[in-house]
Short mmCIF file of C-alpha atoms and ligand atoms in Angstrom, two decimals:
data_model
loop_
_atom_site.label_atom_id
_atom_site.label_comp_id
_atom_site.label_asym_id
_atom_site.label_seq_id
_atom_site.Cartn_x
_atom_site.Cartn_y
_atom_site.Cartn_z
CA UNK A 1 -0.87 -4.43 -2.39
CA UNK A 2 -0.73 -2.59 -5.51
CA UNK A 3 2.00 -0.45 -7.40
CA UNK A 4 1.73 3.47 -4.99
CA UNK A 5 3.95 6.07 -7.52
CA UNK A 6 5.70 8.60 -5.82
CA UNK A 7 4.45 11.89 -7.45
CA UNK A 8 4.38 13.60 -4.55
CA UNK A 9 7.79 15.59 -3.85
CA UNK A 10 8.95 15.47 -0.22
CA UNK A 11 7.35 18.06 1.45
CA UNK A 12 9.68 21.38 2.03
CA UNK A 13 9.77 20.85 5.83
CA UNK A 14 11.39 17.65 5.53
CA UNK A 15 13.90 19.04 2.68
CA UNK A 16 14.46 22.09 4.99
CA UNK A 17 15.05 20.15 8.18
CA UNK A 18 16.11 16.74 6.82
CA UNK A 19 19.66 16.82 7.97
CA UNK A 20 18.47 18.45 11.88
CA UNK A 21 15.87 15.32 11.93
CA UNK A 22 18.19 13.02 11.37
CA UNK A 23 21.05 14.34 13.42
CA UNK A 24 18.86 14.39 16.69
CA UNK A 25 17.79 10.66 15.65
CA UNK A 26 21.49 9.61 15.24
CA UNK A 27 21.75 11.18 18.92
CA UNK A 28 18.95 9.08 19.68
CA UNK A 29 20.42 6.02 18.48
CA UNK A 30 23.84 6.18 20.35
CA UNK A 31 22.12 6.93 23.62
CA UNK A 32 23.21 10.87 23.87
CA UNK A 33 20.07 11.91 24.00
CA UNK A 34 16.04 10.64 24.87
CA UNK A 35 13.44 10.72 22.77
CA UNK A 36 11.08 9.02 19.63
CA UNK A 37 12.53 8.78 16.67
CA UNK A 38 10.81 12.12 15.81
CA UNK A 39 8.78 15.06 17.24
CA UNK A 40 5.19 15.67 16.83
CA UNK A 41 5.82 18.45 14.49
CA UNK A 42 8.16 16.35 12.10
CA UNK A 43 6.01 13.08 12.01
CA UNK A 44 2.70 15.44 11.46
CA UNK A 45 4.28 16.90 8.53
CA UNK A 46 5.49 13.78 7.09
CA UNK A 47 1.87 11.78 7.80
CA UNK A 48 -0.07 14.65 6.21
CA UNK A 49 2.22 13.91 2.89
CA UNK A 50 1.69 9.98 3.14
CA UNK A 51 -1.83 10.10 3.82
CA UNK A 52 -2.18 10.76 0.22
CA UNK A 53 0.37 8.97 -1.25
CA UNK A 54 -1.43 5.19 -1.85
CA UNK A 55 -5.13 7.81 -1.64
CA UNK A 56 -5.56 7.83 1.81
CA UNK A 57 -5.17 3.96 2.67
CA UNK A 58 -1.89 1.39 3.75
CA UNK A 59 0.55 1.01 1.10
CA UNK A 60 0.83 -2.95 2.11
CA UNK A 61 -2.94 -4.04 3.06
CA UNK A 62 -4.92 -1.38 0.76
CA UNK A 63 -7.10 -0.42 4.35
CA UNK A 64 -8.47 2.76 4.66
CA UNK A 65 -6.48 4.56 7.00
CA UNK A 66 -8.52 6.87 9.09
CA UNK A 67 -7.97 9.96 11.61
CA UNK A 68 -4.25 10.68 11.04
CA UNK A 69 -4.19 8.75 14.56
CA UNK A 70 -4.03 5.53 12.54
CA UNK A 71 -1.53 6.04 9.79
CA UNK A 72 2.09 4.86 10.94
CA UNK A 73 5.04 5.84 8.89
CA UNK A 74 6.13 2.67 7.59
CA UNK A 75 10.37 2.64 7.17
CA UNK A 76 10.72 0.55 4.69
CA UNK A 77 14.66 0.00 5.38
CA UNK A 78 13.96 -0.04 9.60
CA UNK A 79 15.38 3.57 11.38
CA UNK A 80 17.22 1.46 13.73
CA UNK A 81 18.88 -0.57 10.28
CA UNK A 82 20.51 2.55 8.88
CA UNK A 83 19.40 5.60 11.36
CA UNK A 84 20.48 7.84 7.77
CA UNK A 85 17.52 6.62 5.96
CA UNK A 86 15.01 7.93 8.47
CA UNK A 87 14.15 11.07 7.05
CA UNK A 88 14.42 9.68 3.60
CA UNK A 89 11.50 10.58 1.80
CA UNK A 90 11.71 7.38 -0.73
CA UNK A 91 11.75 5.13 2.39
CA UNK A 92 8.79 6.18 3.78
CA UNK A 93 5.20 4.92 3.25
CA UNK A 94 2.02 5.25 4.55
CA UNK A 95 0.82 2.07 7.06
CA UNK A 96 -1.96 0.97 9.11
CA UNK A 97 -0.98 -0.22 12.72
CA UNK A 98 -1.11 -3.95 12.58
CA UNK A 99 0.74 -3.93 8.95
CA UNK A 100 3.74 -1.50 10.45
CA UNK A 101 3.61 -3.24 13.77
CA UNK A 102 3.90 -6.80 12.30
CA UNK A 103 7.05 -5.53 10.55
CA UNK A 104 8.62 -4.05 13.23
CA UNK A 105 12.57 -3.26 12.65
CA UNK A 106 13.37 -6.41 11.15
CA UNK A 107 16.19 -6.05 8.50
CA UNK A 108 14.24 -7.81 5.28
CA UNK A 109 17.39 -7.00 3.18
CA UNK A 110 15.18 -5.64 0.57
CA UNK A 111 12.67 -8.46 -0.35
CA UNK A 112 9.87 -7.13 1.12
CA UNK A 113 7.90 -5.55 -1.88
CA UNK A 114 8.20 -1.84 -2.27
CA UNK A 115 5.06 -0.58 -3.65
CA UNK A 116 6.57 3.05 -5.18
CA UNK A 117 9.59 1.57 -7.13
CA UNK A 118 7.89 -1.78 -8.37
CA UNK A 119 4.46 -3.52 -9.24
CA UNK A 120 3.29 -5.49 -6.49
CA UNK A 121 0.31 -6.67 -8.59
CA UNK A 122 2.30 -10.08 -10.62
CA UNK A 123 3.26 -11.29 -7.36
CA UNK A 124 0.40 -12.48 -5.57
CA UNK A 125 -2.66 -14.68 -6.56
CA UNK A 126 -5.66 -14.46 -4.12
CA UNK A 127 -7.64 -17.85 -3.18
CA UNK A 128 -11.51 -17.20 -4.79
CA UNK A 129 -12.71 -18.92 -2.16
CA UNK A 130 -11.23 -17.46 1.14
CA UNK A 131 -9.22 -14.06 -0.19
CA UNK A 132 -5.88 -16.04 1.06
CA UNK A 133 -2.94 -14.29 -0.58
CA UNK A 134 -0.48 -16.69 -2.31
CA UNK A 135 2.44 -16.09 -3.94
CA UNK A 136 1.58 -16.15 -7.33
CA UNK A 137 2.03 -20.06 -9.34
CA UNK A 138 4.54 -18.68 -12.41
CA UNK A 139 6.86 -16.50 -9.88
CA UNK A 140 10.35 -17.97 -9.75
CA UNK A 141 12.53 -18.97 -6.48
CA UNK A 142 13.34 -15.15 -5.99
CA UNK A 143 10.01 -13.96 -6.49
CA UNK A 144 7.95 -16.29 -4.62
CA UNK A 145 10.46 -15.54 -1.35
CA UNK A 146 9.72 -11.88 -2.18
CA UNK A 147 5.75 -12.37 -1.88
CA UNK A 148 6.31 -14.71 1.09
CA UNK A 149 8.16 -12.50 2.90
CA UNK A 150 5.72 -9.45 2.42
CA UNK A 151 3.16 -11.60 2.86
CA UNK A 152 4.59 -12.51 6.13
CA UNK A 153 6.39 -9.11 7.39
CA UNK A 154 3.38 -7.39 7.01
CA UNK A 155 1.13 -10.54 8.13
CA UNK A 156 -1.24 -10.21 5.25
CA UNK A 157 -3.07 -13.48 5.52
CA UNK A 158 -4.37 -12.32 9.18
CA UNK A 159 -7.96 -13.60 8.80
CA UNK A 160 -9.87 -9.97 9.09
CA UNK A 161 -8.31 -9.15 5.85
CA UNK A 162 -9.02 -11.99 3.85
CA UNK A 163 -12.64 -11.57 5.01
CA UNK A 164 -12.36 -8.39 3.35
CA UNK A 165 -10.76 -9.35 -0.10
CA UNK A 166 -13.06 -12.17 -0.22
CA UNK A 167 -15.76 -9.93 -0.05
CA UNK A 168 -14.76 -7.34 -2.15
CA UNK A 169 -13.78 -10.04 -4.87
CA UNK A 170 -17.06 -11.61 -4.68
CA UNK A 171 -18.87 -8.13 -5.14
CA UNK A 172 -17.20 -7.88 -8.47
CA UNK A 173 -17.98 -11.06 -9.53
CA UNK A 174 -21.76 -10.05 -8.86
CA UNK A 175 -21.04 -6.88 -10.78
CA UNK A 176 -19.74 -8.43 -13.75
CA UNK A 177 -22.72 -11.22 -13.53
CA UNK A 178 -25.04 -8.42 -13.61
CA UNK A 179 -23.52 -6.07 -16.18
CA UNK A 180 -22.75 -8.76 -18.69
CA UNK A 181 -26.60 -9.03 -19.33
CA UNK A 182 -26.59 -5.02 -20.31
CA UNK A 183 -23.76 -5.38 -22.78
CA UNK A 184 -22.01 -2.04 -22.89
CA UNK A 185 -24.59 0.49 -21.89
CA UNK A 186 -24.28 0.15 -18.38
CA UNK A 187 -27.21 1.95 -16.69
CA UNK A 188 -28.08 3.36 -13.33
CA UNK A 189 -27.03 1.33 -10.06
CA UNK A 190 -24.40 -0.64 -12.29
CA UNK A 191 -23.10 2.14 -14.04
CA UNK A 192 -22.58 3.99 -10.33
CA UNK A 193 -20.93 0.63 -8.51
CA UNK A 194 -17.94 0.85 -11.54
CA UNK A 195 -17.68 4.07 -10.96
CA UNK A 196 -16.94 3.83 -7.02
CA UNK A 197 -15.01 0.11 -7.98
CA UNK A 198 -12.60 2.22 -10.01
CA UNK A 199 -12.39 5.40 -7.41
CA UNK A 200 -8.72 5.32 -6.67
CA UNK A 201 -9.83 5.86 -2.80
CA UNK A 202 -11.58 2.44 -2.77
CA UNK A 203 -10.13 -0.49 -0.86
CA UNK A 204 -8.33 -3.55 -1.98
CA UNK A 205 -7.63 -2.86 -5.73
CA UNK A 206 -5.99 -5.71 -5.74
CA UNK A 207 -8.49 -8.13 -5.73
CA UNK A 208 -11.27 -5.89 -7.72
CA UNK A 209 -7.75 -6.23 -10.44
CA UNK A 210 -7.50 -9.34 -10.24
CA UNK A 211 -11.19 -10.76 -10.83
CA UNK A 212 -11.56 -8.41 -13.47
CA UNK A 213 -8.54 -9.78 -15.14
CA UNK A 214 -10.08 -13.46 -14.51
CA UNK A 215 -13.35 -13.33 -15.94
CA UNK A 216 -12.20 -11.62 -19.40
CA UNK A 217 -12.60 -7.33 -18.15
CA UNK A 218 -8.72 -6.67 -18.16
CA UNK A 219 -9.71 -3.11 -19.88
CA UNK A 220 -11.27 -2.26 -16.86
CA UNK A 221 -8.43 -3.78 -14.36
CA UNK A 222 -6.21 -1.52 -16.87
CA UNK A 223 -8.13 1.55 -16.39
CA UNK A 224 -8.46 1.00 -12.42
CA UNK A 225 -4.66 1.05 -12.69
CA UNK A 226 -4.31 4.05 -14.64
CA UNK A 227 -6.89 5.96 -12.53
CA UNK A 228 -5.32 4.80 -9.22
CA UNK A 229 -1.31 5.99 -10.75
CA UNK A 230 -2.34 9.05 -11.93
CA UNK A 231 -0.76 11.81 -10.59
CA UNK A 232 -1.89 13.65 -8.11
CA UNK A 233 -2.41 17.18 -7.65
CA UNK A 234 0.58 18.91 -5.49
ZN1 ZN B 301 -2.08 -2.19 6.42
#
């Protein structure tokens, strides 16, 4: 989970219908009416807008989301917790099915992490050897519940998922083995792999961040960050 910056306005269908949405939700809610929380139309527009909010992956586990069939939109304060918030564009984020699932409606009370209004990055530390996400050693009290409790909401330990940071980690350990020997005129293959490492569309930035910051390459975590919060073309 890294920091996901809101450039993106909310798109004018929501802003036009915003108030309709979530009037027939409210209806919803108190049992006047049947229905999802939304219609086709209104949760297509909204998923086309997430989609590219955190580059096309889940704001909470950094997977590629594919087909529009697998991005959720994540609430972060749940629809059924305050029904107003629903069509609220800065509560709504782009999720893959187990992350939203996991979370459910639970009310969190704001400590899960939000990824648009805060840096996700200082709060975790990820095991080298198994891509376990801990909260990270200098957090205080309040922090450490805050990465615990997005850790656990979102169930970002579930064992798929380290597989996948571990291996992702490990790969840029193997880069940085391989380019320290070239010095800085990196060449060919190498020069290609930090190119796609630092794509803003590549998965778990997280932990490419964060073993470039360990073995001494914190320019390149920096510019991975400042690629990946760039913003992006309305
Ligand atoms: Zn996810």
């Amino acid at each position: 989970m890294v920091r996901t910056p809101r450039h993106l306005p909310a798109p004018r269908e929501l802003v036009q219908s915003k108030a309709q949405w979530t009037h027939r939700w409210g209806e919803i809610c108190v049992g006047r009416k049947k229905g999802d929380w939304a219609t086709k139309g209104a949760k297509s527009v909204l998923k086309r807008a997430l989609l590219r909010l955190a580059h096309g992956k889940c704001a909470f586990c950094e997977g590629t989301l594919g087909s529009q069939g697998y991005l959720q939109i994540e609430h972060y304060v749940a629809k059924t917790v305050d029904p107003s918030l629903t069509f609220e564009w800065t509560n709504l984020l782009p999720a893959c099915a187990p992350c939203n699932g996991a979370k459910g409606h639970q009310d969190h009370r704001n400590l899960l992490l939000k990824s648009d209004d805060e840096d996700p990055e200082p709060y975790f530390w990820i095991n080298p050897d198994n891509g376990e996400l801990e909260p990270h050693p200098s957090l205080d009290d309040d922090g450490k519940a805050r990465a615990l409790t997005t850790i656990q909401l979102c169930k970002l330990q579930r064992g798929q998922l380290c597989e996948k940071r571990h291996r992702m980690a490990m790969h840029v350990g193997h880069w940085l083995n391989r380019a320290s020997v070239c010095g800085e005129n990196l060449t060919g293959d190498l020069a290609k792999e930090l190119d796609w490492l630092l794509r803003p569309a590549t998965e778990y930035k997280l932990a490419i961040r964060h073993v470039l910051e360990l073995r001494g390459a914190g320019k390149l975590a920096q510019e991975d960050r400042q690629r990946f919060e760039a913003p992006i073309a309305v």
